[in-house]
């Protein structure tokens, strides 16, 4: 069984050592490195090339968010999971923009943390229920009128249409999106047409703006 290689970064020794010890008891996990600050976390990722790095949000020398941005840019093969005690909209937004694949709170149980690591390792997103609630409430507060409009769409967005919106905000061209989804550029263009019709949007630029505003994707960093 291939193990998920993990670097654990937290400036509190008790937390870092405790979580590392806890994860070491999980059969498919291998904690290959630890770090006590943001700069050390980046260095550990460079040294150990882990599958997942777990970052505390607030650390000396470099915050978890800033470390995540550097890791996302320089070591894209390593997935990022933020572990924090903070649960407010400001931090959730910063974490989303950092390129992290997930955000769990520190009162999380062993099973939920293990699930988060596995999900993020697969390139998917994972958020603790309380964090997801904050995200939804933030969107409702900021875009209540627009969300009401979306709820009245005659046809809902399909999974592939949502994926295309996500890829658009990352700056991918139609040909690149087609490669990611294993479909032709012609098929991608057809989905563009459907998206514009469903959302009453006239061009791709506005599609990108729409996707960013509604949090379909994290900004590329």
PDB file of C-alpha atoms in Angstrom:
ATOM      1  CA  UNK A   1       0.000   0.000   0.000  1.00  0.00           C
ATOM      2  CA  UNK A   2       1.395   3.371  -1.040  1.00  0.00           C
ATOM      3  CA  UNK A   3       1.453   5.687   1.937  1.00  0.00           C
ATOM      4  CA  UNK A   4       0.565   9.377   1.880  1.00  0.00           C
ATOM      5  CA  UNK A   5       3.712  11.275   2.828  1.00  0.00           C
ATOM      6  CA  UNK A   6       3.004  14.207   5.155  1.00  0.00           C
ATOM      7  CA  UNK A   7       4.846  17.250   6.493  1.00  0.00           C
ATOM      8  CA  UNK A   8       3.292  18.732   9.642  1.00  0.00           C
ATOM      9  CA  UNK A   9       3.893  22.439  10.410  1.00  0.00           C
ATOM     10  CA  UNK A  10       2.805  24.153  13.618  1.00  0.00           C
ATOM     11  CA  UNK A  11       4.701  26.495  15.934  1.00  0.00           C
ATOM     12  CA  UNK A  12       3.237  24.886  19.058  1.00  0.00           C
ATOM     13  CA  UNK A  13       5.349  21.857  19.914  1.00  0.00           C
ATOM     14  CA  UNK A  14       2.564  20.045  21.740  1.00  0.00           C
ATOM     15  CA  UNK A  15       0.185  20.431  18.801  1.00  0.00           C
ATOM     16  CA  UNK A  16       2.753  19.568  16.135  1.00  0.00           C
ATOM     17  CA  UNK A  17       4.192  16.566  17.952  1.00  0.00           C
ATOM     18  CA  UNK A  18       0.775  15.367  19.076  1.00  0.00           C
ATOM     19  CA  UNK A  19      -0.793  15.478  15.626  1.00  0.00           C
ATOM     20  CA  UNK A  20       2.303  13.910  14.061  1.00  0.00           C
ATOM     21  CA  UNK A  21       2.158  11.070  16.559  1.00  0.00           C
ATOM     22  CA  UNK A  22      -1.571  10.661  15.954  1.00  0.00           C
ATOM     23  CA  UNK A  23      -1.157  10.524  12.175  1.00  0.00           C
ATOM     24  CA  UNK A  24       1.685   8.033  12.506  1.00  0.00           C
ATOM     25  CA  UNK A  25      -0.830   5.531  13.895  1.00  0.00           C
ATOM     26  CA  UNK A  26      -2.832   5.640  10.646  1.00  0.00           C
ATOM     27  CA  UNK A  27      -1.772   2.812   8.366  1.00  0.00           C
ATOM     28  CA  UNK A  28      -1.660   4.717   5.074  1.00  0.00           C
ATOM     29  CA  UNK A  29       0.112   7.824   6.471  1.00  0.00           C
ATOM     30  CA  UNK A  30       3.834   8.516   6.803  1.00  0.00           C
ATOM     31  CA  UNK A  31       4.856  11.736   8.583  1.00  0.00           C
ATOM     32  CA  UNK A  32       8.188  12.416   6.863  1.00  0.00           C
ATOM     33  CA  UNK A  33       8.928  15.853   8.295  1.00  0.00           C
ATOM     34  CA  UNK A  34       7.934  18.576  10.738  1.00  0.00           C
ATOM     35  CA  UNK A  35       8.340  22.359  10.863  1.00  0.00           C
ATOM     36  CA  UNK A  36       7.821  24.967  13.571  1.00  0.00           C
ATOM     37  CA  UNK A  37       7.360  28.038  11.348  1.00  0.00           C
ATOM     38  CA  UNK A  38       6.320  28.991   7.822  1.00  0.00           C
ATOM     39  CA  UNK A  39       9.797  29.273   6.353  1.00  0.00           C
ATOM     40  CA  UNK A  40      10.763  25.898   7.797  1.00  0.00           C
ATOM     41  CA  UNK A  41       7.581  24.442   6.304  1.00  0.00           C
ATOM     42  CA  UNK A  42       8.581  25.581   2.811  1.00  0.00           C
ATOM     43  CA  UNK A  43      12.075  24.179   3.363  1.00  0.00           C
ATOM     44  CA  UNK A  44      10.631  20.863   4.564  1.00  0.00           C
ATOM     45  CA  UNK A  45       8.458  20.598   1.457  1.00  0.00           C
ATOM     46  CA  UNK A  46      11.522  21.228  -0.688  1.00  0.00           C
ATOM     47  CA  UNK A  47      13.512  18.592   1.212  1.00  0.00           C
ATOM     48  CA  UNK A  48      10.939  15.825   1.613  1.00  0.00           C
ATOM     49  CA  UNK A  49       8.630  16.391  -1.392  1.00  0.00           C
ATOM     50  CA  UNK A  50       5.558  15.230   0.574  1.00  0.00           C
ATOM     51  CA  UNK A  51       2.154  14.436  -0.869  1.00  0.00           C
ATOM     52  CA  UNK A  52       0.472  16.736   1.674  1.00  0.00           C
ATOM     53  CA  UNK A  53       1.699  19.539   3.915  1.00  0.00           C
ATOM     54  CA  UNK A  54      -0.445  20.500   6.901  1.00  0.00           C
ATOM     55  CA  UNK A  55       0.010  24.166   7.800  1.00  0.00           C
ATOM     56  CA  UNK A  56      -1.037  26.040  10.906  1.00  0.00           C
ATOM     57  CA  UNK A  57      -2.594  29.365   9.937  1.00  0.00           C
ATOM     58  CA  UNK A  58      -0.529  31.615  12.201  1.00  0.00           C
ATOM     59  CA  UNK A  59       3.177  30.812  12.536  1.00  0.00           C
ATOM     60  CA  UNK A  60       6.305  32.945  13.115  1.00  0.00           C
ATOM     61  CA  UNK A  61       8.589  34.085  10.272  1.00  0.00           C
ATOM     62  CA  UNK A  62       5.917  33.276   7.687  1.00  0.00           C
ATOM     63  CA  UNK A  63       2.188  32.650   8.051  1.00  0.00           C
ATOM     64  CA  UNK A  64       0.518  29.483   6.858  1.00  0.00           C
ATOM     65  CA  UNK A  65      -1.227  31.440   4.103  1.00  0.00           C
ATOM     66  CA  UNK A  66       2.040  32.914   2.788  1.00  0.00           C
ATOM     67  CA  UNK A  67       3.755  29.538   3.024  1.00  0.00           C
ATOM     68  CA  UNK A  68       0.849  27.980   1.108  1.00  0.00           C
ATOM     69  CA  UNK A  69       1.224  30.531  -1.696  1.00  0.00           C
ATOM     70  CA  UNK A  70       4.924  29.743  -2.105  1.00  0.00           C
ATOM     71  CA  UNK A  71       4.378  25.987  -1.938  1.00  0.00           C
ATOM     72  CA  UNK A  72       1.547  26.182  -4.469  1.00  0.00           C
ATOM     73  CA  UNK A  73       3.777  28.118  -6.849  1.00  0.00           C
ATOM     74  CA  UNK A  74       7.096  26.291  -6.411  1.00  0.00           C
ATOM     75  CA  UNK A  75       6.012  22.777  -5.436  1.00  0.00           C
ATOM     76  CA  UNK A  76       2.607  22.189  -7.075  1.00  0.00           C
ATOM     77  CA  UNK A  77       2.861  18.432  -6.560  1.00  0.00           C
ATOM     78  CA  UNK A  78       2.395  18.920  -2.814  1.00  0.00           C
ATOM     79  CA  UNK A  79      -1.214  19.415  -1.723  1.00  0.00           C
ATOM     80  CA  UNK A  80      -1.964  21.850   1.085  1.00  0.00           C
ATOM     81  CA  UNK A  81      -4.243  21.449   4.094  1.00  0.00           C
ATOM     82  CA  UNK A  82      -4.694  24.316   6.557  1.00  0.00           C
ATOM     83  CA  UNK A  83      -5.296  23.392  10.190  1.00  0.00           C
ATOM     84  CA  UNK A  84      -6.434  26.291  12.358  1.00  0.00           C
ATOM     85  CA  UNK A  85      -8.455  27.333  15.362  1.00  0.00           C
ATOM     86  CA  UNK A  86      -9.911  30.319  13.499  1.00  0.00           C
ATOM     87  CA  UNK A  87     -13.392  30.121  12.026  1.00  0.00           C
ATOM     88  CA  UNK A  88     -14.348  33.403  10.395  1.00  0.00           C
ATOM     89  CA  UNK A  89     -14.987  34.611   6.878  1.00  0.00           C
ATOM     90  CA  UNK A  90     -11.792  36.663   6.636  1.00  0.00           C
ATOM     91  CA  UNK A  91      -9.552  33.674   7.258  1.00  0.00           C
ATOM     92  CA  UNK A  92     -11.596  31.381   5.028  1.00  0.00           C
ATOM     93  CA  UNK A  93     -11.221  33.845   2.134  1.00  0.00           C
ATOM     94  CA  UNK A  94      -7.477  34.192   2.662  1.00  0.00           C
ATOM     95  CA  UNK A  95      -7.047  30.436   2.752  1.00  0.00           C
ATOM     96  CA  UNK A  96      -9.056  29.926  -0.419  1.00  0.00           C
ATOM     97  CA  UNK A  97      -6.913  32.473  -2.218  1.00  0.00           C
ATOM     98  CA  UNK A  98      -3.694  30.860  -0.977  1.00  0.00           C
ATOM     99  CA  UNK A  99      -4.209  27.769  -3.094  1.00  0.00           C
ATOM    100  CA  UNK A 100      -4.858  25.411  -0.176  1.00  0.00           C
ATOM    101  CA  UNK A 101      -6.979  22.390  -0.955  1.00  0.00           C
ATOM    102  CA  UNK A 102      -8.666  22.212   2.410  1.00  0.00           C
ATOM    103  CA  UNK A 103      -9.280  23.867   5.771  1.00  0.00           C
ATOM    104  CA  UNK A 104     -10.037  22.009   9.001  1.00  0.00           C
ATOM    105  CA  UNK A 105     -10.407  23.350  12.507  1.00  0.00           C
ATOM    106  CA  UNK A 106      -8.167  22.192  15.342  1.00  0.00           C
ATOM    107  CA  UNK A 107     -10.977  20.604  17.339  1.00  0.00           C
ATOM    108  CA  UNK A 108     -11.415  18.104  14.513  1.00  0.00           C
ATOM    109  CA  UNK A 109     -11.446  14.407  15.370  1.00  0.00           C
ATOM    110  CA  UNK A 110      -8.922  11.849  14.147  1.00  0.00           C
ATOM    111  CA  UNK A 111     -11.241  10.332  11.547  1.00  0.00           C
ATOM    112  CA  UNK A 112     -12.227  13.668  10.023  1.00  0.00           C
ATOM    113  CA  UNK A 113      -8.604  14.822   9.872  1.00  0.00           C
ATOM    114  CA  UNK A 114      -7.586  11.559   8.198  1.00  0.00           C
ATOM    115  CA  UNK A 115     -10.411  11.939   5.692  1.00  0.00           C
ATOM    116  CA  UNK A 116      -9.357  15.535   4.973  1.00  0.00           C
ATOM    117  CA  UNK A 117      -5.785  14.450   4.274  1.00  0.00           C
ATOM    118  CA  UNK A 118      -6.874  11.668   1.927  1.00  0.00           C
ATOM    119  CA  UNK A 119      -9.292  13.932   0.036  1.00  0.00           C
ATOM    120  CA  UNK A 120      -6.746  16.730  -0.361  1.00  0.00           C
ATOM    121  CA  UNK A 121      -4.058  14.216  -1.414  1.00  0.00           C
ATOM    122  CA  UNK A 122      -6.318  13.239  -4.308  1.00  0.00           C
ATOM    123  CA  UNK A 123      -6.434  16.847  -5.491  1.00  0.00           C
ATOM    124  CA  UNK A 124      -9.957  17.437  -4.202  1.00  0.00           C
ATOM    125  CA  UNK A 125     -11.216  19.960  -1.659  1.00  0.00           C
ATOM    126  CA  UNK A 126     -12.179  19.367   1.960  1.00  0.00           C
ATOM    127  CA  UNK A 127     -13.607  21.821   4.479  1.00  0.00           C
ATOM    128  CA  UNK A 128     -14.806  21.194   8.013  1.00  0.00           C
ATOM    129  CA  UNK A 129     -18.600  21.571   8.275  1.00  0.00           C
ATOM    130  CA  UNK A 130     -18.266  24.788  10.291  1.00  0.00           C
ATOM    131  CA  UNK A 131     -15.966  26.255   7.630  1.00  0.00           C
ATOM    132  CA  UNK A 132     -18.337  25.244   4.836  1.00  0.00           C
ATOM    133  CA  UNK A 133     -21.146  27.002   6.702  1.00  0.00           C
ATOM    134  CA  UNK A 134     -19.075  30.190   6.908  1.00  0.00           C
ATOM    135  CA  UNK A 135     -18.374  30.005   3.173  1.00  0.00           C
ATOM    136  CA  UNK A 136     -22.039  29.589   2.326  1.00  0.00           C
ATOM    137  CA  UNK A 137     -23.126  32.349   4.699  1.00  0.00           C
ATOM    138  CA  UNK A 138     -20.524  34.683   3.212  1.00  0.00           C
ATOM    139  CA  UNK A 139     -21.739  34.035  -0.291  1.00  0.00           C
ATOM    140  CA  UNK A 140     -25.351  34.503   0.740  1.00  0.00           C
ATOM    141  CA  UNK A 141     -24.562  37.802   2.423  1.00  0.00           C
ATOM    142  CA  UNK A 142     -22.507  39.121  -0.480  1.00  0.00           C
ATOM    143  CA  UNK A 143     -24.513  37.818  -3.381  1.00  0.00           C
ATOM    144  CA  UNK A 144     -28.042  37.216  -2.139  1.00  0.00           C
ATOM    145  CA  UNK A 145     -29.702  38.813  -5.160  1.00  0.00           C
ATOM    146  CA  UNK A 146     -27.463  37.030  -7.649  1.00  0.00           C
ATOM    147  CA  UNK A 147     -27.859  33.727  -5.858  1.00  0.00           C
ATOM    148  CA  UNK A 148     -31.623  34.121  -6.000  1.00  0.00           C
ATOM    149  CA  UNK A 149     -31.267  34.582  -9.744  1.00  0.00           C
ATOM    150  CA  UNK A 150     -29.141  31.428  -9.958  1.00  0.00           C
ATOM    151  CA  UNK A 151     -31.699  29.454  -7.997  1.00  0.00           C
ATOM    152  CA  UNK A 152     -34.248  30.254 -10.700  1.00  0.00           C
ATOM    153  CA  UNK A 153     -32.154  28.941 -13.581  1.00  0.00           C
ATOM    154  CA  UNK A 154     -34.213  26.793 -15.893  1.00  0.00           C
ATOM    155  CA  UNK A 155     -31.323  24.369 -16.134  1.00  0.00           C
ATOM    156  CA  UNK A 156     -28.734  23.800 -13.383  1.00  0.00           C
ATOM    157  CA  UNK A 157     -25.045  23.841 -14.164  1.00  0.00           C
ATOM    158  CA  UNK A 158     -23.642  20.399 -14.859  1.00  0.00           C
ATOM    159  CA  UNK A 159     -20.524  19.048 -13.147  1.00  0.00           C
ATOM    160  CA  UNK A 160     -18.453  19.512 -16.296  1.00  0.00           C
ATOM    161  CA  UNK A 161     -19.685  23.094 -16.708  1.00  0.00           C
ATOM    162  CA  UNK A 162     -18.592  23.876 -13.153  1.00  0.00           C
ATOM    163  CA  UNK A 163     -15.201  22.280 -13.833  1.00  0.00           C
ATOM    164  CA  UNK A 164     -14.801  24.433 -16.938  1.00  0.00           C
ATOM    165  CA  UNK A 165     -15.583  27.562 -14.915  1.00  0.00           C
ATOM    166  CA  UNK A 166     -12.926  26.494 -12.450  1.00  0.00           C
ATOM    167  CA  UNK A 167     -10.311  25.970 -15.154  1.00  0.00           C
ATOM    168  CA  UNK A 168     -11.179  29.304 -16.767  1.00  0.00           C
ATOM    169  CA  UNK A 169     -10.343  31.207 -13.597  1.00  0.00           C
ATOM    170  CA  UNK A 170      -6.971  29.493 -13.477  1.00  0.00           C
ATOM    171  CA  UNK A 171      -6.115  31.031 -16.837  1.00  0.00           C
ATOM    172  CA  UNK A 172      -6.368  27.837 -18.877  1.00  0.00           C
ATOM    173  CA  UNK A 173      -7.143  28.159 -22.578  1.00  0.00           C
ATOM    174  CA  UNK A 174      -9.866  26.067 -24.246  1.00  0.00           C
ATOM    175  CA  UNK A 175      -7.292  23.615 -25.617  1.00  0.00           C
ATOM    176  CA  UNK A 176      -5.794  23.141 -22.146  1.00  0.00           C
ATOM    177  CA  UNK A 177      -9.222  22.695 -20.569  1.00  0.00           C
ATOM    178  CA  UNK A 178      -9.987  20.077 -23.185  1.00  0.00           C
ATOM    179  CA  UNK A 179      -6.790  18.219 -22.294  1.00  0.00           C
ATOM    180  CA  UNK A 180      -7.627  18.295 -18.584  1.00  0.00           C
ATOM    181  CA  UNK A 181     -11.127  16.964 -19.227  1.00  0.00           C
ATOM    182  CA  UNK A 182     -10.166  14.650 -22.127  1.00  0.00           C
ATOM    183  CA  UNK A 183     -12.557  16.376 -24.504  1.00  0.00           C
ATOM    184  CA  UNK A 184     -12.040  18.326 -27.729  1.00  0.00           C
ATOM    185  CA  UNK A 185     -11.770  22.111 -28.026  1.00  0.00           C
ATOM    186  CA  UNK A 186     -15.002  22.016 -30.017  1.00  0.00           C
ATOM    187  CA  UNK A 187     -16.757  20.363 -27.087  1.00  0.00           C
ATOM    188  CA  UNK A 188     -15.289  22.935 -24.691  1.00  0.00           C
ATOM    189  CA  UNK A 189     -16.581  25.745 -26.931  1.00  0.00           C
ATOM    190  CA  UNK A 190     -20.006  24.124 -26.927  1.00  0.00           C
ATOM    191  CA  UNK A 191     -19.987  24.121 -23.136  1.00  0.00           C
ATOM    192  CA  UNK A 192     -18.978  27.814 -23.198  1.00  0.00           C
ATOM    193  CA  UNK A 193     -22.055  28.512 -25.302  1.00  0.00           C
ATOM    194  CA  UNK A 194     -24.292  26.622 -22.883  1.00  0.00           C
ATOM    195  CA  UNK A 195     -22.799  28.393 -19.880  1.00  0.00           C
ATOM    196  CA  UNK A 196     -23.316  31.817 -21.406  1.00  0.00           C
ATOM    197  CA  UNK A 197     -26.899  30.950 -22.253  1.00  0.00           C
ATOM    198  CA  UNK A 198     -27.708  29.529 -18.812  1.00  0.00           C
ATOM    199  CA  UNK A 199     -26.069  32.393 -16.941  1.00  0.00           C
ATOM    200  CA  UNK A 200     -27.121  35.153 -19.336  1.00  0.00           C
ATOM    201  CA  UNK A 201     -23.472  36.149 -19.820  1.00  0.00           C
ATOM    202  CA  UNK A 202     -22.205  37.484 -23.122  1.00  0.00           C
ATOM    203  CA  UNK A 203     -18.533  36.494 -23.189  1.00  0.00           C
ATOM    204  CA  UNK A 204     -15.810  34.378 -21.607  1.00  0.00           C
ATOM    205  CA  UNK A 205     -14.311  37.329 -19.710  1.00  0.00           C
ATOM    206  CA  UNK A 206     -17.548  37.761 -17.803  1.00  0.00           C
ATOM    207  CA  UNK A 207     -17.733  34.006 -17.253  1.00  0.00           C
ATOM    208  CA  UNK A 208     -14.338  34.185 -15.545  1.00  0.00           C
ATOM    209  CA  UNK A 209     -15.473  37.127 -13.406  1.00  0.00           C
ATOM    210  CA  UNK A 210     -18.647  35.272 -12.464  1.00  0.00           C
ATOM    211  CA  UNK A 211     -16.722  32.144 -11.434  1.00  0.00           C
ATOM    212  CA  UNK A 212     -14.303  34.129  -9.258  1.00  0.00           C
ATOM    213  CA  UNK A 213     -17.086  36.046  -7.553  1.00  0.00           C
ATOM    214  CA  UNK A 214     -18.971  32.871  -6.712  1.00  0.00           C
ATOM    215  CA  UNK A 215     -15.944  30.992  -5.442  1.00  0.00           C
ATOM    216  CA  UNK A 216     -15.884  28.252  -8.062  1.00  0.00           C
ATOM    217  CA  UNK A 217     -12.119  28.263  -7.758  1.00  0.00           C
ATOM    218  CA  UNK A 218      -9.184  29.649  -5.852  1.00  0.00           C
ATOM    219  CA  UNK A 219      -7.217  32.343  -7.637  1.00  0.00           C
ATOM    220  CA  UNK A 220      -4.060  30.977  -9.236  1.00  0.00           C
ATOM    221  CA  UNK A 221      -0.973  31.827  -7.155  1.00  0.00           C
TER     222      UNK A 221
END
